[in-house]
GROMACS .gro file of C-alpha atoms in nm:
model
  472
    1MET     CA    1  -1.997   2.331  -0.555
    2ALA     CA    2  -1.907   1.972  -0.468
    3LEU     CA    3  -1.749   1.709  -0.689
    4ILE     CA    4  -1.947   1.387  -0.650
    5VAL     CA    5  -1.853   1.044  -0.782
    6GLN     CA    6  -2.147   0.805  -0.815
    7LYS     CA    7  -2.113   0.437  -0.904
    8PHE     CA    8  -2.405   0.241  -1.050
    9GLY     CA    9  -2.396  -0.138  -1.067
   10GLY     CA   10  -2.538  -0.369  -1.330
   11SER     CA   11  -2.880  -0.405  -1.166
   12SER     CA   12  -2.914  -0.025  -1.145
   13VAL     CA   13  -2.873   0.004  -1.524
   14GLY     CA   14  -3.025  -0.335  -1.608
   15THR     CA   15  -3.307  -0.203  -1.828
   16ILE     CA   16  -3.378   0.109  -2.034
   17ASP     CA   17  -3.623   0.229  -1.766
   18ARG     CA   18  -3.357   0.187  -1.499
   19ILE     CA   19  -3.106   0.375  -1.712
   20ARG     CA   20  -3.359   0.660  -1.731
   21ASN     CA   21  -3.397   0.644  -1.352
   22VAL     CA   22  -3.018   0.669  -1.306
   23ALA     CA   23  -3.008   0.961  -1.552
   24ARG     CA   24  -3.274   1.144  -1.350
   25ARG     CA   25  -3.076   1.091  -1.029
   26ILE     CA   26  -2.758   1.226  -1.190
   27HIS     CA   27  -2.956   1.516  -1.338
   28GLU     CA   28  -3.096   1.607  -0.994
   29THR     CA   29  -2.748   1.595  -0.841
   30ALA     CA   30  -2.613   1.822  -1.114
   31ARG     CA   31  -2.906   2.066  -1.081
   32GLU     CA   32  -2.806   2.114  -0.716
   33GLY     CA   33  -2.488   2.279  -0.842
   34ASN     CA   34  -2.256   1.978  -0.822
   35GLN     CA   35  -2.002   1.838  -1.065
   36VAL     CA   36  -2.084   1.473  -1.127
   37VAL     CA   37  -1.875   1.179  -1.241
   38ALA     CA   38  -2.069   0.852  -1.275
   39VAL     CA   39  -1.891   0.516  -1.295
   40VAL     CA   40  -2.110   0.250  -1.454
   41SER     CA   41  -2.108  -0.129  -1.480
   42ALA     CA   42  -2.237  -0.334  -1.771
   43MET     CA   43  -2.613  -0.392  -1.778
   44SER     CA   44  -2.712  -0.684  -1.555
   45GLY     CA   45  -2.642  -1.016  -1.729
   46VAL     CA   46  -2.447  -0.869  -2.020
   47THR     CA   47  -2.100  -0.973  -1.901
   48ASP     CA   48  -2.214  -1.331  -1.839
   49LYS     CA   49  -2.375  -1.338  -2.184
   50LEU     CA   50  -2.050  -1.220  -2.347
   51ILE     CA   51  -1.848  -1.485  -2.162
   52GLY     CA   52  -2.104  -1.745  -2.272
   53LEU     CA   53  -2.061  -1.643  -2.635
   54ALA     CA   54  -1.684  -1.677  -2.601
   55ARG     CA   55  -1.717  -2.025  -2.454
   56GLU     CA   56  -1.942  -2.135  -2.737
   57LEU     CA   57  -1.639  -2.081  -2.959
   58SER     CA   58  -1.369  -2.207  -2.722
   59GLU     CA   59  -1.359  -2.397  -2.391
   60THR     CA   60  -1.058  -2.188  -2.289
   61PRO     CA   61  -1.087  -1.855  -2.471
   62CYS     CA   62  -0.781  -1.630  -2.491
   63GLU     CA   63  -0.789  -1.399  -2.187
   64ARG     CA   64  -0.663  -1.101  -2.386
   65GLU     CA   65  -0.958  -1.135  -2.625
   66LEU     CA   66  -1.195  -1.193  -2.331
   67ASP     CA   67  -1.089  -0.854  -2.195
   68VAL     CA   68  -1.158  -0.686  -2.529
   69LEU     CA   69  -1.498  -0.857  -2.543
   70MET     CA   70  -1.603  -0.793  -2.181
   71ALA     CA   71  -1.503  -0.425  -2.195
   72THR     CA   72  -1.779  -0.367  -2.452
   73GLY     CA   73  -2.045  -0.429  -2.184
   74GLU     CA   74  -1.953  -0.114  -1.990
   75GLN     CA   75  -1.912   0.085  -2.311
   76GLN     CA   76  -2.269  -0.001  -2.402
   77SER     CA   77  -2.391   0.125  -2.063
   78ILE     CA   78  -2.202   0.455  -2.066
   79ALA     CA   79  -2.321   0.544  -2.417
   80LEU     CA   80  -2.685   0.471  -2.334
   81LEU     CA   81  -2.667   0.665  -2.007
   82CYS     CA   82  -2.518   0.967  -2.186
   83MET     CA   83  -2.803   0.957  -2.438
   84ALA     CA   84  -3.057   0.952  -2.153
   85LEU     CA   85  -2.887   1.257  -1.997
   86HIS     CA   86  -2.889   1.440  -2.329
   87GLU     CA   87  -3.268   1.394  -2.337
   88LEU     CA   88  -3.281   1.570  -2.000
   89GLY     CA   89  -3.087   1.865  -2.140
   90GLU     CA   90  -2.754   1.780  -1.975
   91LYS     CA   91  -2.407   1.804  -2.127
   92ALA     CA   92  -2.270   1.455  -2.077
   93MET     CA   93  -1.970   1.267  -2.219
   94SER     CA   94  -1.882   0.900  -2.199
   95PHE     CA   95  -1.527   0.791  -2.108
   96THR     CA   96  -1.380   0.446  -2.152
   97GLY     CA   97  -1.123   0.332  -1.898
   98ALA     CA   98  -0.844   0.444  -2.131
   99GLN     CA   99  -0.998   0.789  -2.182
  100ALA     CA  100  -1.037   0.822  -1.804
  101GLY     CA  101  -0.659   0.777  -1.777
  102ILE     CA  102  -0.666   0.442  -1.595
  103THR     CA  103  -0.342   0.249  -1.657
  104THR     CA  104  -0.333  -0.114  -1.545
  105PHE     CA  105  -0.086  -0.400  -1.513
  106GLY     CA  106  -0.091  -0.772  -1.434
  107SER     CA  107  -0.279  -1.059  -1.593
  108HIS     CA  108  -0.567  -1.021  -1.835
  109THR     CA  109  -0.917  -1.057  -1.680
  110ARG     CA  110  -0.774  -0.969  -1.335
  111GLY     CA  111  -0.569  -0.657  -1.393
  112ARG     CA  112  -0.461  -0.414  -1.123
  113ILE     CA  113  -0.453  -0.035  -1.127
  114HIS     CA  114  -0.107   0.110  -1.188
  115SER     CA  115  -0.195   0.481  -1.210
  116ILE     CA  116  -0.464   0.730  -1.301
  117ASP     CA  117  -0.405   1.048  -1.500
  118PRO     CA  118  -0.719   1.262  -1.445
  119THR     CA  119  -0.609   1.542  -1.681
  120LEU     CA  120  -0.869   1.473  -1.951
  121MET     CA  121  -1.148   1.421  -1.699
  122ASN     CA  122  -1.063   1.749  -1.525
  123LYS     CA  123  -1.062   1.932  -1.859
  124TYR     CA  124  -1.415   1.825  -1.951
  125LEU     CA  125  -1.544   1.871  -1.596
  126GLN     CA  126  -1.427   2.233  -1.605
  127GLU     CA  127  -1.619   2.277  -1.930
  128GLY     CA  128  -1.941   2.187  -1.748
  129ASN     CA  129  -1.982   1.826  -1.860
  130ILE     CA  130  -2.118   1.535  -1.662
  131LEU     CA  131  -1.873   1.247  -1.709
  132ILE     CA  132  -1.992   0.889  -1.747
  133CYS     CA  133  -1.698   0.651  -1.703
  134ALA     CA  134  -1.678   0.281  -1.779
  135GLY     CA  135  -1.595   0.083  -1.469
  136PHE     CA  136  -1.410  -0.248  -1.458
  137GLN     CA  137  -1.149  -0.157  -1.720
  138GLY     CA  138  -0.830   0.026  -1.809
  139VAL     CA  139  -0.539  -0.012  -2.048
  140THR     CA  140  -0.185  -0.137  -1.998
  141GLU     CA  141   0.117   0.083  -2.068
  142GLU     CA  142   0.132  -0.092  -2.407
  143GLY     CA  143  -0.227   0.018  -2.481
  144MET     CA  144  -0.393  -0.322  -2.434
  145VAL     CA  145  -0.746  -0.330  -2.291
  146GLN     CA  146  -0.750  -0.497  -1.951
  147THR     CA  147  -1.037  -0.568  -1.711
  148LEU     CA  148  -1.003  -0.550  -1.333
  149GLY     CA  149  -1.176  -0.872  -1.231
  150ARG     CA  150  -1.462  -0.924  -0.992
  151GLY     CA  151  -1.583  -0.601  -0.830
  152GLY     CA  152  -1.377  -0.395  -1.073
  153SER     CA  153  -1.637  -0.119  -1.111
  154ASP     CA  154  -1.634  -0.050  -0.736
  155LEU     CA  155  -1.256  -0.025  -0.756
  156SER     CA  156  -1.279   0.211  -1.055
  157ALA     CA  157  -1.517   0.441  -0.866
  158ILE     CA  158  -1.306   0.460  -0.551
  159ALA     CA  159  -0.986   0.514  -0.752
  160ILE     CA  160  -1.141   0.788  -0.966
  161ALA     CA  161  -1.277   0.958  -0.650
  162ALA     CA  162  -0.925   0.953  -0.504
  163ALA     CA  163  -0.761   1.079  -0.824
  164LEU     CA  164  -1.011   1.364  -0.870
  165LYS     CA  165  -1.010   1.448  -0.496
  166ALA     CA  166  -1.389   1.410  -0.496
  167ASP     CA  167  -1.588   1.547  -0.204
  168VAL     CA  168  -1.829   1.253  -0.197
  169CYS     CA  169  -1.826   0.896  -0.330
  170GLN     CA  170  -2.158   0.712  -0.347
  171ILE     CA  171  -2.185   0.343  -0.436
  172PHE     CA  172  -2.536   0.280  -0.567
  173THR     CA  173  -2.666  -0.074  -0.574
  174ASP     CA  174  -2.997  -0.262  -0.545
  175VAL     CA  175  -3.002  -0.267  -0.162
  176ASP     CA  176  -3.043   0.010   0.096
  177GLY     CA  177  -2.696  -0.036   0.241
  178VAL     CA  178  -2.493  -0.296   0.430
  179TYR     CA  179  -2.698  -0.524   0.656
  180THR     CA  180  -2.609  -0.731   0.962
  181CYS     CA  181  -2.661  -1.034   0.734
  182ASP     CA  182  -2.807  -1.103   0.390
  183PRO     CA  183  -3.177  -1.004   0.429
  184ARG     CA  184  -3.272  -1.281   0.186
  185VAL     CA  185  -3.135  -1.533   0.437
  186VAL     CA  186  -3.205  -1.360   0.771
  187LYS     CA  187  -3.541  -1.183   0.755
  188ASP     CA  188  -3.480  -0.963   1.060
  189ALA     CA  189  -3.135  -0.841   0.947
  190LYS     CA  190  -3.082  -0.472   1.023
  191LYS     CA  191  -2.923  -0.201   0.814
  192ILE     CA  192  -2.592  -0.076   0.955
  193GLN     CA  193  -2.558   0.303   0.973
  194THR     CA  194  -2.178   0.328   0.982
  195LEU     CA  195  -1.893   0.081   0.939
  196SER     CA  196  -1.519   0.112   0.976
  197TYR     CA  197  -1.297   0.035   0.678
  198ASP     CA  198  -1.160  -0.271   0.860
  199GLU     CA  199  -1.506  -0.411   0.929
  200MET     CA  200  -1.619  -0.353   0.571
  201LEU     CA  201  -1.296  -0.510   0.445
  202GLU     CA  202  -1.348  -0.824   0.653
  203MET     CA  203  -1.711  -0.851   0.546
  204ALA     CA  204  -1.621  -0.801   0.179
  205SER     CA  205  -1.338  -1.055   0.201
  206ASN     CA  206  -1.568  -1.311   0.361
  207GLY     CA  207  -1.864  -1.316   0.128
  208SER     CA  208  -2.055  -0.988   0.157
  209LYS     CA  209  -2.163  -0.907  -0.199
  210VAL     CA  210  -2.217  -0.534  -0.146
  211MET     CA  211  -1.851  -0.434  -0.197
  212GLN     CA  212  -1.534  -0.610  -0.306
  213SER     CA  213  -1.232  -0.611  -0.077
  214ARG     CA  214  -0.990  -0.445  -0.324
  215SER     CA  215  -1.207  -0.134  -0.345
  216VAL     CA  216  -1.235  -0.112   0.035
  217GLU     CA  217  -0.855  -0.146   0.071
  218PHE     CA  218  -0.818   0.137  -0.179
  219ALA     CA  219  -1.067   0.357   0.008
  220LYS     CA  220  -0.889   0.298   0.338
  221LYS     CA  221  -0.548   0.379   0.191
  222PHE     CA  222  -0.660   0.710   0.044
  223GLY     CA  223  -0.920   0.809   0.303
  224VAL     CA  224  -1.213   0.796   0.061
  225VAL     CA  225  -1.527   0.799   0.276
  226PHE     CA  226  -1.805   0.635   0.077
  227GLU     CA  227  -2.172   0.559   0.116
  228VAL     CA  228  -2.347   0.242  -0.001
  229ARG     CA  229  -2.708   0.317  -0.091
  230ASN     CA  230  -3.001   0.213  -0.311
  231SER     CA  231  -3.035   0.357  -0.661
  232MET     CA  232  -3.412   0.294  -0.657
  233ASN     CA  233  -3.497   0.525  -0.364
  234ASN     CA  234  -3.364   0.815  -0.157
  235ASN     CA  235  -3.315   0.628   0.170
  236PRO     CA  236  -2.988   0.697   0.353
  237GLY     CA  237  -2.735   0.417   0.318
  238THR     CA  238  -2.434   0.285   0.508
  239ILE     CA  239  -2.133   0.515   0.547
  240VAL     CA  240  -1.790   0.350   0.552
  241GLN     CA  241  -1.519   0.556   0.718
  242GLU     CA  242  -1.229   0.551   0.961
  243GLU     CA  243  -1.292   0.375   1.290
  244THR     CA  244  -1.429   0.586   1.578
  245PRO     CA  245  -1.414   0.488   1.949
  246SER     CA  246  -1.792   0.443   1.980
  247MET     CA  247  -1.792   0.174   1.709
  248GLU     CA  248  -1.631  -0.068   1.954
  249ALA     CA  249  -1.946  -0.062   2.165
  250VAL     CA  250  -2.119  -0.297   1.917
  251VAL     CA  251  -1.967  -0.644   1.951
  252ILE     CA  252  -2.068  -0.790   1.613
  253ARG     CA  253  -2.136  -0.563   1.318
  254GLY     CA  254  -2.226  -0.824   1.063
  255ILE     CA  255  -2.238  -1.189   0.960
  256SER     CA  256  -2.117  -1.279   0.612
  257ILE     CA  257  -2.185  -1.588   0.403
  258ASP     CA  258  -1.939  -1.713   0.141
  259ARG     CA  259  -2.070  -2.005  -0.061
  260ASN     CA  260  -1.896  -2.230  -0.314
  261GLN     CA  261  -1.590  -2.303  -0.103
  262ALA     CA  262  -1.359  -2.603  -0.133
  263ARG     CA  263  -1.094  -2.761   0.086
  264VAL     CA  264  -0.769  -2.924  -0.029
  265THR     CA  265  -0.588  -3.153   0.214
  266ILE     CA  266  -0.238  -3.284   0.145
  267THR     CA  267  -0.130  -3.580   0.358
  268GLY     CA  268   0.192  -3.777   0.392
  269ILE     CA  269   0.424  -3.476   0.358
  270PRO     CA  270   0.774  -3.551   0.494
  271ASP     CA  271   0.844  -3.324   0.790
  272GLN     CA  272   1.121  -3.124   0.629
  273ILE     CA  273   1.203  -2.754   0.604
  274GLY     CA  274   1.055  -2.576   0.306
  275TYR     CA  275   0.754  -2.792   0.216
  276THR     CA  276   0.507  -2.507   0.280
  277ALA     CA  277   0.707  -2.272   0.058
  278GLN     CA  278   0.699  -2.529  -0.223
  279ILE     CA  279   0.323  -2.584  -0.197
  280LEU     CA  280   0.221  -2.221  -0.158
  281GLY     CA  281   0.473  -2.109  -0.420
  282ALA     CA  282   0.316  -2.335  -0.683
  283LEU     CA  283  -0.032  -2.204  -0.600
  284ALA     CA  284   0.091  -1.842  -0.605
  285GLU     CA  285   0.241  -1.890  -0.952
  286ALA     CA  286  -0.101  -2.012  -1.067
  287GLU     CA  287  -0.253  -1.693  -0.916
  288ILE     CA  288  -0.475  -1.889  -0.677
  289ASN     CA  289  -0.575  -1.704  -0.361
  290LEU     CA  290  -0.603  -1.918  -0.050
  291ASP     CA  291  -0.813  -1.839   0.255
  292MET     CA  292  -0.770  -2.061   0.560
  293ILE     CA  293  -0.443  -2.256   0.598
  294LEU     CA  294  -0.384  -2.525   0.859
  295ALA     CA  295  -0.087  -2.760   0.908
  296ASN     CA  296  -0.005  -3.017   1.175
  297THR     CA  297   0.211  -3.324   1.223
  298ALA     CA  298   0.026  -3.656   1.250
  299HIS     CA  299   0.113  -3.941   1.488
  300ASP     CA  300   0.306  -4.119   1.208
  301GLY     CA  301   0.546  -3.824   1.177
  302TYR     CA  302   0.412  -3.700   0.845
  303VAL     CA  303   0.269  -3.351   0.799
  304ARG     CA  304  -0.091  -3.286   0.701
  305GLN     CA  305  -0.173  -2.949   0.541
  306SER     CA  306  -0.519  -2.815   0.454
  307PHE     CA  307  -0.631  -2.492   0.288
  308THR     CA  308  -0.952  -2.351   0.146
  309MET     CA  309  -1.030  -2.163  -0.175
  310PRO     CA  310  -1.325  -2.086  -0.404
  311SER     CA  311  -1.459  -2.403  -0.566
  312ASN     CA  312  -1.397  -2.272  -0.917
  313GLU     CA  313  -1.022  -2.263  -0.841
  314LEU     CA  314  -1.007  -2.632  -0.746
  315GLY     CA  315  -0.915  -2.767  -1.090
  316ARG     CA  316  -0.634  -2.516  -1.141
  317ALA     CA  317  -0.505  -2.587  -0.789
  318GLN     CA  318  -0.486  -2.960  -0.851
  319ALA     CA  319  -0.298  -2.900  -1.176
  320ALA     CA  320  -0.054  -2.662  -1.007
  321LEU     CA  321   0.015  -2.908  -0.724
  322LYS     CA  322   0.097  -3.214  -0.940
  323PRO     CA  323   0.470  -3.137  -0.993
  324VAL     CA  324   0.510  -3.037  -0.627
  325MET     CA  325   0.355  -3.362  -0.506
  326ALA     CA  326   0.596  -3.562  -0.718
  327ALA     CA  327   0.890  -3.367  -0.578
  328LEU     CA  328   0.780  -3.418  -0.216
  329GLY     CA  329   0.773  -3.798  -0.244
  330SER     CA  330   0.557  -4.105  -0.302
  331THR     CA  331   0.385  -4.081   0.037
  332VAL     CA  332   0.211  -3.755  -0.053
  333LYS     CA  333  -0.159  -3.769  -0.141
  334VAL     CA  334  -0.410  -3.495  -0.224
  335GLU     CA  335  -0.771  -3.501  -0.105
  336THR     CA  336  -1.032  -3.247  -0.210
  337GLU     CA  337  -1.376  -3.159  -0.078
  338ALA     CA  338  -1.623  -2.919  -0.241
  339GLY     CA  339  -1.973  -2.824  -0.128
  340LEU     CA  340  -1.854  -2.608   0.164
  341ALA     CA  341  -1.940  -2.255   0.274
  342LYS     CA  342  -1.787  -2.005   0.515
  343LEU     CA  343  -1.969  -1.822   0.794
  344SER     CA  344  -1.791  -1.511   0.929
  345LEU     CA  345  -1.870  -1.292   1.230
  346VAL     CA  346  -1.717  -0.944   1.204
  347GLY     CA  347  -1.693  -0.656   1.451
  348ILE     CA  348  -1.425  -0.437   1.605
  349GLY     CA  349  -1.605  -0.482   1.939
  350MET     CA  350  -1.454  -0.831   1.957
  351ARG     CA  351  -1.130  -0.666   2.068
  352SER     CA  352  -1.283  -0.579   2.404
  353HIS     CA  353  -1.555  -0.844   2.449
  354SER     CA  354  -1.484  -1.206   2.538
  355GLY     CA  355  -1.704  -1.509   2.472
  356VAL     CA  356  -1.812  -1.422   2.116
  357GLY     CA  357  -1.682  -1.747   1.974
  358ALA     CA  358  -1.828  -1.953   2.258
  359THR     CA  359  -2.175  -1.807   2.198
  360ALA     CA  360  -2.159  -1.865   1.822
  361PHE     CA  361  -2.037  -2.223   1.842
  362LYS     CA  362  -2.293  -2.306   2.112
  363ALA     CA  363  -2.566  -2.179   1.877
  364LEU     CA  364  -2.430  -2.395   1.593
  365ALA     CA  365  -2.404  -2.701   1.818
  366ASP     CA  366  -2.761  -2.654   1.944
  367ALA     CA  367  -2.876  -2.648   1.581
  368ASN     CA  368  -2.683  -2.971   1.512
  369ILE     CA  369  -2.459  -2.799   1.256
  370LYS     CA  370  -2.119  -2.959   1.205
  371THR     CA  371  -1.825  -2.717   1.189
  372GLY     CA  372  -1.492  -2.753   1.011
  373MET     CA  373  -1.183  -2.534   0.976
  374ILE     CA  374  -1.177  -2.215   1.183
  375SER     CA  375  -0.982  -1.893   1.137
  376THR     CA  376  -0.974  -1.578   1.346
  377SER     CA  377  -0.839  -1.226   1.341
  378GLU     CA  378  -0.866  -0.942   1.590
  379ILE     CA  379  -1.211  -0.854   1.457
  380LYS     CA  380  -1.331  -1.174   1.286
  381ILE     CA  381  -1.423  -1.536   1.354
  382ALA     CA  382  -1.481  -1.756   1.047
  383VAL     CA  383  -1.582  -2.122   1.028
  384MET     CA  384  -1.644  -2.371   0.746
  385VAL     CA  385  -1.973  -2.562   0.736
  386ASP     CA  386  -2.150  -2.775   0.475
  387GLU     CA  387  -2.302  -2.548   0.212
  388SER     CA  388  -2.643  -2.707   0.275
  389ASP     CA  389  -2.625  -2.579   0.636
  390ILE     CA  390  -2.498  -2.226   0.573
  391GLU     CA  391  -2.831  -2.042   0.577
  392GLU     CA  392  -2.950  -2.207   0.897
  393ALA     CA  393  -2.607  -2.141   1.049
  394ALA     CA  394  -2.640  -1.769   0.968
  395ARG     CA  395  -2.989  -1.755   1.115
  396VAL     CA  396  -2.907  -1.925   1.447
  397VAL     CA  397  -2.591  -1.720   1.504
  398HIS     CA  398  -2.769  -1.397   1.409
  399ARG     CA  399  -3.047  -1.482   1.653
  400ARG     CA  400  -2.800  -1.537   1.940
  401SER     CA  401  -2.591  -1.226   1.866
  402THR     CA  402  -2.627  -0.891   2.043
  403TRP     CA  403  -2.675  -0.599   1.803
  404GLU     CA  404  -2.727  -0.324   2.062
  405PRO     CA  405  -2.421  -0.119   2.164
  406ASP     CA  406  -2.252  -0.173   2.499
  407PHE     CA  407  -2.147   0.183   2.579
  408SER     CA  408  -1.953   0.075   2.888
  409VAL     CA  409  -1.674  -0.024   2.653
  410PHE     CA  410  -1.668   0.321   2.494
  411ILE     CA  411  -1.676   0.489   2.834
  412ASN     CA  412  -1.393   0.271   2.966
  413SER     CA  413  -1.177   0.338   2.661
  414PHE     CA  414  -1.254   0.710   2.695
  415PHE     CA  415  -1.122   0.720   3.050
  416ARG     CA  416  -0.824   0.498   2.965
  417ALA     CA  417  -0.721   0.757   2.709
  418GLY     CA  418  -0.666   1.002   2.995
  419SER     CA  419  -0.812   1.306   2.820
  420ARG     CA  420  -1.067   1.416   2.571
  421PRO     CA  421  -0.991   1.365   2.202
  422ARG     CA  422  -0.831   1.664   2.032
  423GLU     CA  423  -1.075   1.882   1.846
  424PRO     CA  424  -0.993   1.916   1.476
  425ALA     CA  425  -0.869   2.256   1.364
  426PHE     CA  426  -1.063   2.223   1.042
  427SER     CA  427  -1.262   1.978   0.833
  428CYS     CA  428  -1.185   1.940   0.465
  429GLY     CA  429  -1.501   1.748   0.378
  430LYS     CA  430  -1.347   1.402   0.383
  431LYS     CA  431  -1.178   1.361   0.720
  432SER     CA  432  -1.096   1.589   1.007
  433SER     CA  433  -0.739   1.684   1.082
  434PRO     CA  434  -0.582   1.835   1.395
  435PHE     CA  435  -0.331   2.015   1.175
  436PRO     CA  436  -0.379   2.368   1.039
  437GLU     CA  437  -0.490   2.391   0.678
  438GLU     CA  438  -0.186   2.591   0.567
  439GLU     CA  439   0.039   2.301   0.662
  440CYS     CA  440  -0.080   2.096   0.359
  441HIS     CA  441   0.176   2.064   0.081
  442PRO     CA  442   0.124   1.972  -0.286
  443PRO     CA  443   0.073   1.605  -0.375
  444VAL     CA  444   0.358   1.360  -0.414
  445SER     CA  445   0.375   1.017  -0.577
  446CYS     CA  446   0.271   0.721  -0.367
  447GLN     CA  447   0.159   0.364  -0.414
  448PHE     CA  448  -0.192   0.227  -0.439
  449PRO     CA  449  -0.222  -0.067  -0.196
  450ASN     CA  450  -0.137  -0.378  -0.396
  451GLU     CA  451  -0.226  -0.192  -0.715
  452GLY     CA  452   0.110  -0.051  -0.832
  453ARG     CA  453   0.246   0.302  -0.866
  454ALA     CA  454   0.018   0.602  -0.887
  455SER     CA  455   0.052   0.975  -0.924
  456LEU     CA  456  -0.152   1.071  -0.620
  457SER     CA  457  -0.131   1.040  -0.244
  458ALA     CA  458  -0.341   1.097   0.064
  459CYS     CA  459  -0.276   1.261   0.397
  460CYS     CA  460  -0.453   1.251   0.729
  461CYS     CA  461  -0.679   1.542   0.638
  462GLY     CA  462  -0.815   1.351   0.338
  463ARG     CA  463  -0.640   1.582   0.093
  464ASN     CA  464  -0.347   1.493  -0.123
  465GLY     CA  465  -0.022   1.615   0.024
  466ARG     CA  466   0.213   1.621   0.320
  467HIS     CA  467   0.210   1.792   0.657
  468ARG     CA  468   0.515   2.002   0.735
  469ASN     CA  469   0.495   1.933   1.107
  470THR     CA  470   0.474   1.553   1.071
  471GLY     CA  471   0.703   1.486   0.778
  472GLU     CA  472   0.445   1.234   0.648
   0.00000   0.00000   0.00000
């Protein structure tokens, strides 16, 4: 008997008929002899409607009360889904974030997971219940309701799968998996069979709407292999897992689009030590996340610094920078530009293939598309363009890219390794380990990545614990 965590997004439970469809899927999974925990979002459009109601009363509603209000969207979904399962003869119980043992910390409307106590969930699972958990929410140590921000239901599902040591985690959405680009923009985009955590993380961080980056970081930290698939059919999806050598044979895995970007440029900064710390410190205190950052010294001896962010953060950024600008001197000026978008090429094959950037920028130049700020990592190239050009940019770069694997890279890396990879001694259902099963020790406390303390940990075999022969 396997323990399966299934996450269903807002579109999957957007109508009563779709809730019945989700209930049938959960029912079928349970009838196969599995324990099932479903993590559910609010019905499509409900969260936006609740925020709209709040803003009819106040232009700047209290964030604590927004959390209390928004949390009711998921509670509506879990209750309705339980009722649908009862009609199918299943024992099902709904769990709010608090009842699921999710403790959070940080700011309201963008909380972070501190820990998960799965005791209550385990109790009712052992009694034969299907559990339907509210995603996107938890409670602080003081008992205050707190939501997890954008993509919070994905994060809830991955965290619950880690805490319960689930055998499988499935992320159900309204698409068949992760594609080489948004199929609504690039008609010939192809579904990707497998992705590494790092590739999925880069794609999520750079505009892919399938998963949010925090949930992918969490999955990587705790070795939660998950599958992104469609709740409306039984087609296989995209599996996200640890990197394998053969993945490097494909140069580019995907192209992501991130709209609604803005650029802030600060000019006339005196070239003195500490100016960057002052600027970024003010933005950090305002909880504004920056993306690309560029600084250089102009011919007049003054520094020019530019950075990008989501457009909806522009107003808060300008407010946060006012006192810093005054402190830096009268020569400092702030310029802003909205209406931008980011195009990102992602693939671990970039490590071993040259010329990827040259091909992409040649395609953009041939299409007469003007490019702006550029950032790179080992497996990513990202560039800013006008938002009006972003779809054409994605199409021309996708058309010029090679999506077939170059196995010469895999073969070369195989021979460079000097020997065959070690065969695993056993497989525990999540990841393979070269260490004997009896070497696993009980779990110890460890830290969720960027999420605070937690009472669970992961080891290389995908189980919670430590290996005696590694000391890790």
